[in-house]
């Protein structure tokens, strides 16, 4: 997976590549998908959601440029796979998921694997999580129709957010960097995520 899906497609950040080599992706999917866990595609999880394709996860992590002391917000915990990777790269991860069952299962998996620097919450994260803001990095794992202003507000100066934006058939991954209080938007690859609900 690391060589053929990530490095071959241009992922260069050593911290990201070694975190992806360390985190056991198969632990975040159900028994019936375990054999496919490292394949080049998304994988279904409960509640009709999916764990993103490894390359998309790596791309999102690479553009975030997280420092080891970073505080991060993740919207859409899902299986907790991305949460584990963020926990490897940053100092603390707050992750919010609207489906209580997914949040509970992710929390259990992360605890079992020994991640102590994560806080998983059940709720609507479409307006972020003001309580623990500001964040050095924000990852949104579900597609929004446009960049939510509340999320930009919760970024530190110089902070970075990666978010899929657009309708289901024409989404684009965007990197938002907060500079002098304003969002600077960089457009990355096309992508396909489940929708961000609420807002
Ligand atoms: N990064 C996850 C991918 C999860 S898919 C992983 O590695 O498994 C996106 C998740 O976003 C879904 O679980 C969905 O329930 C959640 N979601 C959608 N809208 C949300 C919202 N407004 N607040 C919190 N979670 C939301």
mmCIF file of C-alpha atoms and ligand atoms in Angstrom:
data_model
loop_
_atom_site.group_PDB
_atom_site.id
_atom_site.type_symbol
_atom_site.label_atom_id
_atom_site.label_comp_id
_atom_site.label_asym_id
_atom_site.label_seq_id
_atom_site.Cartn_x
_atom_site.Cartn_y
_atom_site.Cartn_z
ATOM 1 C CA UNK A 1 0.000 0.000 0.000
ATOM 2 C CA UNK A 2 2.742 2.463 0.989
ATOM 3 C CA UNK A 3 4.858 1.904 -2.127
ATOM 4 C CA UNK A 4 2.287 1.304 -4.838
ATOM 5 C CA UNK A 5 -0.615 3.522 -3.743
ATOM 6 C CA UNK A 6 1.041 6.343 -1.814
ATOM 7 C CA UNK A 7 4.711 6.890 -2.724
ATOM 8 C CA UNK A 8 4.073 6.065 -6.402
ATOM 9 C CA UNK A 9 1.387 8.765 -6.542
ATOM 10 C CA UNK A 10 3.553 11.448 -5.034
ATOM 11 C CA UNK A 11 3.088 11.255 -1.250
ATOM 12 C CA UNK A 12 6.538 12.244 0.035
ATOM 13 C CA UNK A 13 6.144 13.265 3.690
ATOM 14 C CA UNK A 14 8.059 10.705 5.755
ATOM 15 C CA UNK A 15 6.013 11.306 8.895
ATOM 16 C CA UNK A 16 2.814 10.598 6.941
ATOM 17 C CA UNK A 17 4.228 7.510 5.204
ATOM 18 C CA UNK A 18 5.538 6.020 8.446
ATOM 19 C CA UNK A 19 2.288 6.758 10.310
ATOM 20 C CA UNK A 20 0.400 5.001 7.512
ATOM 21 C CA UNK A 21 2.780 2.053 7.808
ATOM 22 C CA UNK A 22 2.176 1.863 11.578
ATOM 23 C CA UNK A 23 -1.614 2.192 11.839
ATOM 24 C CA UNK A 24 -3.350 -1.183 11.309
ATOM 25 C CA UNK A 25 -6.131 -0.264 8.843
ATOM 26 C CA UNK A 26 -7.677 -3.747 9.120
ATOM 27 C CA UNK A 27 -8.574 -3.050 12.765
ATOM 28 C CA UNK A 28 -10.993 -0.328 11.657
ATOM 29 C CA UNK A 29 -13.139 -2.404 9.279
ATOM 30 C CA UNK A 30 -15.522 -5.265 9.958
ATOM 31 C CA UNK A 31 -14.538 -8.925 9.673
ATOM 32 C CA UNK A 32 -16.005 -9.265 6.200
ATOM 33 C CA UNK A 33 -13.851 -6.488 4.705
ATOM 34 C CA UNK A 34 -10.660 -7.328 6.587
ATOM 35 C CA UNK A 35 -8.946 -8.951 3.602
ATOM 36 C CA UNK A 36 -9.575 -5.867 1.487
ATOM 37 C CA UNK A 37 -8.415 -3.408 4.131
ATOM 38 C CA UNK A 38 -5.216 -2.362 2.308
ATOM 39 C CA UNK A 39 -6.713 -2.251 -1.193
ATOM 40 C CA UNK A 40 -6.922 0.893 -3.309
ATOM 41 C CA UNK A 41 -10.544 1.852 -2.585
ATOM 42 C CA UNK A 42 -12.885 3.062 0.175
ATOM 43 C CA UNK A 43 -14.471 0.444 2.463
ATOM 44 C CA UNK A 44 -18.037 0.388 3.803
ATOM 45 C CA UNK A 45 -18.553 0.742 7.560
ATOM 46 C CA UNK A 46 -21.778 0.859 9.622
ATOM 47 C CA UNK A 47 -24.570 3.431 9.103
ATOM 48 C CA UNK A 48 -23.974 3.529 5.326
ATOM 49 C CA UNK A 49 -20.650 5.380 5.729
ATOM 50 C CA UNK A 50 -17.172 4.552 4.367
ATOM 51 C CA UNK A 51 -13.502 4.649 5.349
ATOM 52 C CA UNK A 52 -11.737 6.703 2.680
ATOM 53 C CA UNK A 53 -9.282 5.228 0.186
ATOM 54 C CA UNK A 54 -5.704 5.147 1.590
ATOM 55 C CA UNK A 55 -4.370 7.613 -1.005
ATOM 56 C CA UNK A 56 -7.001 10.248 -0.167
ATOM 57 C CA UNK A 57 -6.274 9.843 3.558
ATOM 58 C CA UNK A 58 -2.527 10.272 2.896
ATOM 59 C CA UNK A 59 -3.090 13.322 0.679
ATOM 60 C CA UNK A 60 -5.262 14.965 3.348
ATOM 61 C CA UNK A 61 -2.622 14.295 6.006
ATOM 62 C CA UNK A 62 0.240 15.517 3.836
ATOM 63 C CA UNK A 63 -1.316 18.896 3.026
ATOM 64 C CA UNK A 64 -2.135 19.515 6.711
ATOM 65 C CA UNK A 65 1.629 19.633 7.550
ATOM 66 C CA UNK A 66 0.983 18.832 11.218
ATOM 67 C CA UNK A 67 3.652 19.614 13.807
ATOM 68 C CA UNK A 68 4.017 17.112 16.681
ATOM 69 C CA UNK A 69 2.586 19.713 19.103
ATOM 70 C CA UNK A 70 -0.526 20.435 16.978
ATOM 71 C CA UNK A 71 -4.094 20.373 18.265
ATOM 72 C CA UNK A 72 -6.452 18.958 15.653
ATOM 73 C CA UNK A 73 -10.196 18.767 15.019
ATOM 74 C CA UNK A 74 -11.673 15.988 12.896
ATOM 75 C CA UNK A 75 -15.290 16.221 11.726
ATOM 76 C CA UNK A 76 -16.647 12.748 10.893
ATOM 77 C CA UNK A 77 -14.833 10.123 12.992
ATOM 78 C CA UNK A 78 -16.389 7.208 11.089
ATOM 79 C CA UNK A 79 -14.285 4.131 11.846
ATOM 80 C CA UNK A 80 -11.587 6.117 13.664
ATOM 81 C CA UNK A 81 -8.899 5.231 11.086
ATOM 82 C CA UNK A 82 -8.076 8.833 10.202
ATOM 83 C CA UNK A 83 -8.299 9.692 13.922
ATOM 84 C CA UNK A 84 -5.535 7.174 14.679
ATOM 85 C CA UNK A 85 -3.309 8.658 11.973
ATOM 86 C CA UNK A 86 -3.920 12.174 13.274
ATOM 87 C CA UNK A 87 -3.090 10.935 16.786
ATOM 88 C CA UNK A 88 0.252 9.609 15.463
ATOM 89 C CA UNK A 89 1.089 12.982 13.903
ATOM 90 C CA UNK A 90 -0.275 15.537 16.379
ATOM 91 C CA UNK A 91 -0.428 16.116 20.120
ATOM 92 C CA UNK A 92 -4.208 15.902 20.606
ATOM 93 C CA UNK A 93 -7.155 15.066 18.367
ATOM 94 C CA UNK A 94 -10.766 16.067 19.022
ATOM 95 C CA UNK A 95 -13.011 14.048 16.739
ATOM 96 C CA UNK A 96 -16.761 14.489 16.390
ATOM 97 C CA UNK A 97 -19.195 12.016 14.795
ATOM 98 C CA UNK A 98 -22.969 12.371 14.421
ATOM 99 C CA UNK A 99 -23.722 8.629 14.620
ATOM 100 C CA UNK A 100 -23.441 7.557 18.271
ATOM 101 C CA UNK A 101 -22.758 3.950 17.305
ATOM 102 C CA UNK A 102 -19.805 4.852 15.062
ATOM 103 C CA UNK A 103 -18.403 7.215 17.707
ATOM 104 C CA UNK A 104 -18.641 4.496 20.367
ATOM 105 C CA UNK A 105 -17.050 1.818 18.192
ATOM 106 C CA UNK A 106 -14.242 4.137 17.060
ATOM 107 C CA UNK A 107 -13.534 5.093 20.663
ATOM 108 C CA UNK A 108 -13.304 1.407 21.626
ATOM 109 C CA UNK A 109 -10.965 0.564 18.732
ATOM 110 C CA UNK A 110 -8.710 3.553 19.438
ATOM 111 C CA UNK A 111 -8.491 2.691 23.149
ATOM 112 C CA UNK A 112 -7.725 -0.945 22.350
ATOM 113 C CA UNK A 113 -4.873 0.137 20.075
ATOM 114 C CA UNK A 114 -3.483 2.352 22.843
ATOM 115 C CA UNK A 115 -4.273 5.839 21.560
ATOM 116 C CA UNK A 116 -4.529 8.129 24.601
ATOM 117 C CA UNK A 117 -4.390 11.535 22.899
ATOM 118 C CA UNK A 118 -7.837 11.403 21.300
ATOM 119 C CA UNK A 119 -11.235 12.652 22.442
ATOM 120 C CA UNK A 120 -14.200 11.240 20.502
ATOM 121 C CA UNK A 121 -17.529 13.051 20.843
ATOM 122 C CA UNK A 122 -20.991 12.330 19.480
ATOM 123 C CA UNK A 123 -22.699 15.297 17.850
ATOM 124 C CA UNK A 124 -23.037 17.574 14.844
ATOM 125 C CA UNK A 125 -19.636 18.903 13.812
ATOM 126 C CA UNK A 126 -20.808 20.906 10.801
ATOM 127 C CA UNK A 127 -20.182 24.087 12.821
ATOM 128 C CA UNK A 128 -16.968 22.691 14.308
ATOM 129 C CA UNK A 129 -16.328 22.378 18.022
ATOM 130 C CA UNK A 130 -15.854 25.842 19.497
ATOM 131 C CA UNK A 131 -15.242 24.481 22.998
ATOM 132 C CA UNK A 132 -11.673 23.357 22.250
ATOM 133 C CA UNK A 133 -10.786 25.883 19.498
ATOM 134 C CA UNK A 134 -8.535 27.206 18.063
ATOM 135 C CA UNK A 135 -7.031 24.308 16.140
ATOM 136 C CA UNK A 136 -3.777 24.055 14.193
ATOM 137 C CA UNK A 137 -5.424 21.637 11.807
ATOM 138 C CA UNK A 138 -8.978 20.665 10.860
ATOM 139 C CA UNK A 139 -9.948 17.612 8.791
ATOM 140 C CA UNK A 140 -13.465 17.301 7.464
ATOM 141 C CA UNK A 141 -14.165 13.741 6.295
ATOM 142 C CA UNK A 142 -17.564 14.472 4.689
ATOM 143 C CA UNK A 143 -18.373 16.803 1.806
ATOM 144 C CA UNK A 144 -19.800 20.272 2.461
ATOM 145 C CA UNK A 145 -21.618 22.413 -0.149
ATOM 146 C CA UNK A 146 -19.222 25.270 0.714
ATOM 147 C CA UNK A 147 -16.516 25.999 3.302
ATOM 148 C CA UNK A 148 -18.271 26.540 6.663
ATOM 149 C CA UNK A 149 -17.307 29.961 8.088
ATOM 150 C CA UNK A 150 -17.457 28.582 11.644
ATOM 151 C CA UNK A 151 -14.646 26.154 10.814
ATOM 152 C CA UNK A 152 -12.408 28.907 9.432
ATOM 153 C CA UNK A 153 -13.105 30.859 12.648
ATOM 154 C CA UNK A 154 -11.837 27.927 14.711
ATOM 155 C CA UNK A 155 -8.471 27.759 12.928
ATOM 156 C CA UNK A 156 -5.352 29.319 14.438
ATOM 157 C CA UNK A 157 -3.485 31.925 12.393
ATOM 158 C CA UNK A 158 -1.458 29.817 9.925
ATOM 159 C CA UNK A 159 -3.721 26.843 10.696
ATOM 160 C CA UNK A 160 -4.720 24.502 7.867
ATOM 161 C CA UNK A 161 -8.006 22.778 7.065
ATOM 162 C CA UNK A 162 -8.640 20.086 4.476
ATOM 163 C CA UNK A 163 -12.214 19.626 3.331
ATOM 164 C CA UNK A 164 -14.089 18.070 0.395
ATOM 165 C CA UNK A 165 -16.374 20.697 -1.152
ATOM 166 C CA UNK A 166 -19.199 20.375 -3.662
ATOM 167 C CA UNK A 167 -22.144 18.175 -4.721
ATOM 168 C CA UNK A 168 -21.791 14.331 -4.743
ATOM 169 C CA UNK A 169 -20.818 14.096 -8.423
ATOM 170 C CA UNK A 170 -18.424 17.056 -8.562
ATOM 171 C CA UNK A 171 -16.483 17.244 -5.323
ATOM 172 C CA UNK A 172 -13.060 18.707 -4.928
ATOM 173 C CA UNK A 173 -10.642 18.449 -2.036
ATOM 174 C CA UNK A 174 -9.704 21.938 -0.840
ATOM 175 C CA UNK A 175 -6.959 23.153 1.466
ATOM 176 C CA UNK A 176 -7.825 26.277 3.432
ATOM 177 C CA UNK A 177 -4.987 28.169 5.127
ATOM 178 C CA UNK A 178 -5.888 30.930 7.559
ATOM 179 C CA UNK A 179 -3.730 33.958 6.833
ATOM 180 C CA UNK A 180 -4.219 37.273 8.660
ATOM 181 C CA UNK A 181 -7.662 36.112 9.710
ATOM 182 C CA UNK A 182 -8.783 35.275 6.168
ATOM 183 C CA UNK A 183 -9.077 31.908 4.402
ATOM 184 C CA UNK A 184 -6.768 31.248 1.460
ATOM 185 C CA UNK A 185 -8.180 28.387 -0.589
ATOM 186 C CA UNK A 186 -6.071 25.942 -2.612
ATOM 187 C CA UNK A 187 -7.862 23.475 -4.845
ATOM 188 C CA UNK A 188 -6.518 19.916 -4.804
ATOM 189 C CA UNK A 189 -7.818 16.703 -6.443
ATOM 190 C CA UNK A 190 -11.331 15.656 -7.360
ATOM 191 C CA UNK A 191 -12.783 13.275 -4.778
ATOM 192 C CA UNK A 192 -15.932 11.524 -3.605
ATOM 193 C CA UNK A 193 -17.059 11.628 0.053
ATOM 194 C CA UNK A 194 -20.314 10.987 1.887
ATOM 195 C CA UNK A 195 -22.198 14.250 2.552
ATOM 196 C CA UNK A 196 -21.653 16.426 5.624
ATOM 197 C CA UNK A 197 -25.045 16.455 7.325
ATOM 198 C CA UNK A 198 -26.424 19.496 9.115
ATOM 199 C CA UNK A 199 -25.120 23.025 9.153
HETATM 200 N N1 LIG B 1 -12.366 9.539 8.355
HETATM 201 C C1 LIG B 1 -13.366 8.514 8.506
HETATM 202 C C2 LIG B 1 -14.311 8.562 7.346
HETATM 203 C C3 LIG B 1 -15.710 8.604 7.809
HETATM 204 S S1 LIG B 1 -16.944 8.939 6.588
HETATM 205 C C4 LIG B 1 -12.691 7.175 8.641
HETATM 206 O O1 LIG B 1 -11.455 7.131 8.573
HETATM 207 O O2 LIG B 1 -13.355 6.154 8.850
HETATM 208 C C5 LIG B 1 -17.553 10.474 7.167
HETATM 209 C C6 LIG B 1 -18.231 10.479 8.497
HETATM 210 O O3 LIG B 1 -18.742 11.800 8.700
HETATM 211 C C7 LIG B 1 -19.424 9.549 8.620
HETATM 212 O O4 LIG B 1 -19.196 8.648 9.672
HETATM 213 C C8 LIG B 1 -20.602 10.490 8.925
HETATM 214 O O5 LIG B 1 -21.530 9.946 9.846
HETATM 215 C C9 LIG B 1 -19.895 11.697 9.510
HETATM 216 N N2 LIG B 1 -20.625 12.962 9.443
HETATM 217 C C10 LIG B 1 -21.366 13.471 8.426
HETATM 218 N N3 LIG B 1 -21.856 14.670 8.749
HETATM 219 C C11 LIG B 1 -21.430 14.937 10.028
HETATM 220 C C12 LIG B 1 -21.615 16.040 10.933
HETATM 221 N N4 LIG B 1 -22.330 17.099 10.601
HETATM 222 N N5 LIG B 1 -21.040 15.966 12.146
HETATM 223 C C13 LIG B 1 -20.294 14.879 12.506
HETATM 224 N N6 LIG B 1 -20.089 13.815 11.699
HETATM 225 C C14 LIG B 1 -20.648 13.851 10.474
#
